[in-house]
Amino acid sequence: MTTSAKDTYNILITSTSPIFHEGVKALIKRHTSQQGHITEVNNMNEMLHMLAVHDYKAVIIDNLDAEFPTLNMTELKFKYPSLKLLYIHFQTKNKKVNDRVHYLSHRATDESWKAMLNILLPSKIETQKRKSSLNLSQREKEILKTLVSGKSSKEISELLHISLHTVSTHRKNIINKLGIKTISGLTIYAVMNDIIRLDEMKGI
Amino acid sequence: MSKNITKEDILADVILGNSNILHVIERFSIPLGIENKTVASICSEYEIPLEAFITAINIYNDTSYMPEFKRDFESIPGYLKYLYLSHQYFMGEKIPLIQSLVEKLLLELNSPKASTIPTFFSKYIDEVTEHINYENELVFPYIENLYAHYKDNIPLQEAKAYSIDIYGAHHSDIEALLMDLKNILIRFVPYKTPSPILRKVIQNLFELETDLFYHTRLENEVLIPLVATLEQEIRHQ
């Protein structure tokens, strides 16, 4: 397991200033209750080395520091396609360049940091997306029943006369709504909610 | 969060700061009644590799701790012994405890539909058992042999023809099962009044998950890179 199951974050902080490190760490800890790793480096080489060796979700870079000229974005973009970058700079405006590159002023408010960390960390996006109603639609219940019966996506698409893509979409919606990822887990839910009967489960 | 634990720290205070460390000392075979002894003096007294012990307690103490790579092959037996004893704890103590609680839960739920829960947990146990046996019977002996070859020139058992990178992938299915069980027990088992048994099951699942998390970190972030380095050095000889 590298990051995975516990939804831990993995952040790299780059600055020559101890105050910067302590400050950013404190902000992160204040705005998330998740577990995670923070690595601190104070030069570019070390930063590039760490990026090459470990899997990071985001890098926070001290742009106030002459030591760290704005990096060559293209290279990082190709090498680490899912890495998010946050630059802390002198200007008073916060800025978003694209989904992966952000700028925050060193005077950014607590609220700005909270919002920023929501973007940087593999946060509760899943729970935010999850519909508050846990009611599965009739179709979703049908699909769930076939899933826990051990049918493959292909078999389900043939059985219900829908495309494989549709099966896949339903499956994802079910998993998202319930927050249950394994077939075994879906089985418990299905039986307890009378979507499938115990005797129908026998022999599976 | 906290600063790193070092060899000069007083072990009793470390434990008082974080009860997880109790598991660590037990798995390094350190008995309690540790007075004001430092980490260093305890490791010396019980002949425990200092670096291995310090790495382990730091992993269990702080999730943001990132172990630095150290080429300390002499720590390998210490890590292996630790991991063996962890396995014994999971299989011999924690899982049986949860299993007996689940049986009580089933009685309390008093419904045939609820049998899906112990069935699920049995499946979980099977997966964990298989994984632990795999480590105990294949991975760890391989590492032991590798280290013995490095240290005492014991012949390599080529028949095992194995390399450490195969090993990394197994952990995530087991984690997903545990997460699902916690989620189901919290969200989808409707009670009219609080159930202490249900609460105990869930609490123990959380504790098991945390323990496994640190256990896996030790394997993935410390032992595997160390063994990969050892493999490389041996191949270049």
Short mmCIF file of C-alpha atoms in Angstrom, two decimals, chain B residues 3-230:
data_model
loop_
_atom_site.label_atom_id
_atom_site.label_comp_id
_atom_site.label_asym_id
_atom_site.label_seq_id
_atom_site.Cartn_x
_atom_site.Cartn_y
_atom_site.Cartn_z
CA LYS B 3 9.23 15.52 16.47
CA ASN B 4 11.06 12.27 15.75
CA ILE B 5 11.76 9.90 18.59
CA THR B 6 15.48 9.48 19.14
CA LYS B 7 17.67 7.08 21.08
CA GLU B 8 18.04 9.54 23.95
CA ASP B 9 14.31 9.73 24.60
CA ILE B 10 12.92 8.07 27.68
CA LEU B 11 10.85 5.17 26.45
CA ALA B 12 8.24 5.41 29.22
CA ASP B 13 7.44 8.97 28.18
CA VAL B 14 7.22 7.96 24.53
CA ILE B 15 4.64 5.32 25.43
CA LEU B 16 2.70 7.71 27.63
CA GLY B 17 2.53 10.00 24.61
CA ASN B 18 1.16 7.30 22.33
CA SER B 19 -0.29 3.97 23.39
CA ASN B 20 0.32 2.42 19.95
CA ILE B 21 3.95 2.06 20.99
CA LEU B 22 2.96 -0.66 23.44
CA HIS B 23 2.49 -2.96 20.47
CA VAL B 24 5.91 -2.07 19.13
CA ILE B 25 7.79 -2.84 22.32
CA GLU B 26 5.98 -6.13 22.75
CA ARG B 27 6.95 -7.16 19.24
CA PHE B 28 10.56 -6.38 19.96
CA SER B 29 10.24 -8.57 23.05
CA ILE B 30 10.73 -5.73 25.51
CA PRO B 31 9.00 -6.31 28.86
CA LEU B 32 7.56 -3.44 30.87
CA GLY B 33 8.85 -2.03 34.11
CA ILE B 34 11.10 0.27 32.08
CA GLU B 35 11.65 3.02 34.67
CA ASN B 36 13.48 5.99 33.15
CA LYS B 37 15.56 4.07 30.68
CA THR B 38 16.30 5.60 27.33
CA VAL B 39 15.57 3.96 24.00
CA ALA B 40 19.29 3.39 23.54
CA SER B 41 19.84 1.71 26.86
CA ILE B 42 16.84 -0.59 26.44
CA CYS B 43 18.00 -1.66 22.99
CA SER B 44 21.41 -2.38 24.42
CA GLU B 45 19.99 -4.29 27.39
CA TYR B 46 17.75 -6.51 25.24
CA GLU B 47 20.13 -6.72 22.28
CA ILE B 48 17.78 -5.09 19.82
CA PRO B 49 19.05 -3.36 16.66
CA LEU B 50 18.73 0.31 17.56
CA GLU B 51 18.00 1.64 14.07
CA ALA B 52 15.23 -0.88 13.46
CA PHE B 53 13.58 -0.09 16.78
CA ILE B 54 13.75 3.66 16.28
CA THR B 55 12.32 3.42 12.77
CA ALA B 56 9.48 1.23 13.97
CA ILE B 57 8.47 3.45 16.88
CA ASN B 58 8.57 6.53 14.69
CA ILE B 59 6.35 4.92 12.09
CA TYR B 60 3.84 4.02 14.81
CA ASN B 61 4.10 7.41 16.41
CA ASP B 62 3.54 9.84 13.57
CA THR B 63 1.89 9.31 10.21
CA SER B 64 3.85 12.16 8.69
CA TYR B 65 7.14 10.48 9.56
CA MET B 66 9.01 9.59 6.39
CA PRO B 67 11.71 7.03 7.01
CA GLU B 68 14.97 8.01 5.40
CA PHE B 69 16.68 5.31 3.52
CA LYS B 70 19.52 3.77 5.55
CA ARG B 71 21.67 1.00 4.21
CA ASP B 72 21.50 -0.87 7.52
CA PHE B 73 21.27 -4.48 6.43
CA GLU B 74 21.97 -5.56 10.02
CA SER B 75 18.50 -4.32 10.90
CA ILE B 76 16.87 -6.88 8.63
CA PRO B 77 16.63 -9.70 11.21
CA GLY B 78 15.15 -7.18 13.66
CA TYR B 79 12.47 -6.11 11.18
CA LEU B 80 11.65 -9.68 10.25
CA LYS B 81 11.26 -10.74 13.86
CA TYR B 82 9.04 -7.73 14.44
CA LEU B 83 6.86 -8.57 11.46
CA TYR B 84 6.57 -12.25 12.44
CA LEU B 85 5.39 -11.26 15.89
CA SER B 86 2.96 -8.75 14.41
CA HIS B 87 1.46 -11.53 12.36
CA GLN B 88 1.08 -13.65 15.47
CA TYR B 89 -0.72 -10.78 17.14
CA PHE B 90 -3.13 -10.27 14.25
CA MET B 91 -3.93 -13.95 13.81
CA GLY B 92 -3.70 -15.01 17.44
CA GLU B 93 -5.23 -12.11 19.30
CA LYS B 94 -6.91 -9.33 17.39
CA ILE B 95 -8.77 -11.23 14.73
CA PRO B 96 -10.09 -13.92 17.13
CA LEU B 97 -11.27 -11.12 19.40
CA ILE B 98 -13.19 -9.46 16.60
CA GLN B 99 -14.53 -12.80 15.50
CA SER B 100 -16.00 -13.53 18.92
CA LEU B 101 -17.55 -10.07 19.02
CA VAL B 102 -19.08 -10.65 15.58
CA GLU B 103 -20.61 -13.88 16.85
CA LYS B 104 -22.19 -11.98 19.73
CA LEU B 105 -23.38 -9.37 17.28
CA LEU B 106 -25.05 -12.02 15.20
CA LEU B 107 -26.93 -13.27 18.25
CA GLU B 108 -28.01 -9.78 19.04
CA LEU B 109 -29.19 -9.08 15.51
CA ASN B 110 -31.15 -12.30 15.58
CA SER B 111 -31.90 -12.40 11.89
CA PRO B 112 -30.89 -14.85 9.17
CA LYS B 113 -30.02 -11.94 6.89
CA ALA B 114 -27.41 -10.81 9.35
CA SER B 115 -25.42 -13.98 8.69
CA THR B 116 -23.91 -12.11 5.78
CA ILE B 117 -21.77 -10.23 8.29
CA PRO B 118 -19.88 -13.18 9.78
CA THR B 119 -19.64 -14.62 6.27
CA PHE B 120 -17.98 -11.43 5.15
CA PHE B 121 -15.66 -11.44 8.12
CA SER B 122 -14.68 -15.05 7.44
CA LYS B 123 -13.78 -14.07 3.92
CA TYR B 124 -11.71 -11.24 5.31
CA ILE B 125 -9.93 -13.63 7.66
CA ASP B 126 -9.19 -15.99 4.78
CA GLU B 127 -7.61 -13.18 2.76
CA VAL B 128 -5.53 -11.99 5.68
CA THR B 129 -4.45 -15.52 6.54
CA GLU B 130 -3.42 -16.20 2.97
CA HIS B 131 -1.46 -12.99 2.85
CA ILE B 132 0.27 -13.62 6.16
CA ASN B 133 1.12 -17.19 5.22
CA TYR B 134 2.53 -15.93 1.95
CA GLU B 135 4.79 -13.56 3.85
CA ASN B 136 5.73 -16.03 6.57
CA GLU B 137 6.40 -18.93 4.25
CA LEU B 138 7.74 -17.32 1.11
CA VAL B 139 8.78 -13.71 1.47
CA PHE B 140 10.45 -13.72 4.88
CA PRO B 141 12.45 -16.94 4.40
CA TYR B 142 13.62 -15.52 1.08
CA ILE B 143 14.82 -12.38 2.85
CA GLU B 144 16.43 -14.42 5.63
CA ASN B 145 18.31 -16.47 3.07
CA LEU B 146 19.41 -13.36 1.23
CA TYR B 147 20.73 -11.80 4.42
CA ALA B 148 22.45 -15.03 5.51
CA HIS B 149 24.15 -15.15 2.14
CA TYR B 150 25.30 -11.55 2.50
CA LYS B 151 26.50 -11.95 6.06
CA ASP B 152 27.84 -15.50 6.31
CA ASN B 153 28.06 -16.52 2.69
CA ILE B 154 25.35 -19.14 3.10
CA PRO B 155 24.45 -20.34 -0.40
CA LEU B 156 21.51 -18.60 -2.07
CA GLN B 157 18.54 -20.84 -2.55
CA GLU B 158 18.04 -20.20 -6.23
CA ALA B 159 15.11 -22.59 -6.31
CA LYS B 160 13.06 -19.87 -4.69
CA ALA B 161 13.85 -17.63 -7.70
CA TYR B 162 12.00 -14.70 -6.30
CA SER B 163 12.41 -10.99 -6.33
CA ILE B 164 11.12 -8.51 -3.85
CA ASP B 165 9.12 -6.37 -6.25
CA ILE B 166 6.49 -9.06 -6.78
CA TYR B 167 5.53 -8.74 -3.18
CA GLY B 168 4.28 -5.16 -2.99
CA ALA B 169 0.88 -5.49 -4.64
CA HIS B 170 -1.07 -7.69 -2.20
CA HIS B 171 -2.17 -5.27 0.44
CA SER B 172 -4.98 -3.26 -1.11
CA ASP B 173 -7.75 -5.88 -1.40
CA ILE B 174 -7.54 -6.59 2.28
CA GLU B 175 -7.79 -2.91 3.12
CA ALA B 176 -10.85 -2.43 0.91
CA LEU B 177 -12.66 -5.28 2.70
CA LEU B 178 -11.94 -3.79 6.10
CA MET B 179 -13.05 -0.33 5.03
CA ASP B 180 -16.28 -1.73 3.61
CA LEU B 181 -17.07 -3.57 6.82
CA LYS B 182 -16.58 -0.47 8.94
CA ASN B 183 -18.72 1.55 6.55
CA ILE B 184 -21.51 -1.03 6.51
CA LEU B 185 -21.59 -1.40 10.28
CA ILE B 186 -21.77 2.34 10.79
CA ARG B 187 -24.28 3.15 8.05
CA PHE B 188 -26.42 0.18 7.23
CA VAL B 189 -27.21 -1.87 10.31
CA PRO B 190 -30.28 -0.19 11.75
CA TYR B 191 -30.65 -0.24 15.50
CA LYS B 192 -33.25 1.44 17.69
CA THR B 193 -30.89 1.93 20.60
CA PRO B 194 -27.09 1.98 20.81
CA SER B 195 -25.39 -1.38 20.84
CA PRO B 196 -22.19 -1.70 22.86
CA ILE B 197 -21.33 -4.89 20.99
CA LEU B 198 -21.60 -3.16 17.64
CA ARG B 199 -19.50 -0.31 19.00
CA LYS B 200 -16.82 -2.73 20.19
CA VAL B 201 -16.70 -4.48 16.83
CA ILE B 202 -16.27 -1.18 15.01
CA GLN B 203 -13.67 0.13 17.46
CA ASN B 204 -11.63 -3.03 17.09
CA LEU B 205 -11.84 -2.82 13.31
CA PHE B 206 -10.48 0.72 13.48
CA GLU B 207 -7.62 -0.44 15.71
CA LEU B 208 -6.83 -3.36 13.44
CA GLU B 209 -6.85 -1.10 10.42
CA THR B 210 -4.46 1.37 12.04
CA ASP B 211 -2.10 -1.39 13.14
CA LEU B 212 -2.12 -2.93 9.66
CA PHE B 213 -1.53 0.49 8.13
CA TYR B 214 1.66 1.01 10.12
CA HIS B 215 2.67 -2.61 9.59
CA THR B 216 2.34 -2.16 5.84
CA ARG B 217 4.29 1.09 5.93
CA LEU B 218 7.13 -0.67 7.63
CA GLU B 219 7.11 -3.39 4.99
CA ASN B 220 6.69 -1.13 1.95
CA GLU B 221 8.72 1.90 2.92
CA VAL B 222 11.50 0.36 4.94
CA LEU B 223 11.95 -3.36 4.46
CA ILE B 224 11.32 -3.62 0.72
CA PRO B 225 13.71 -0.84 -0.35
CA LEU B 226 16.33 -2.23 2.00
CA VAL B 227 15.98 -5.73 0.59
CA ALA B 228 15.94 -4.42 -2.99
CA THR B 229 19.26 -2.71 -2.29
CA LEU B 230 20.65 -5.89 -0.79
#
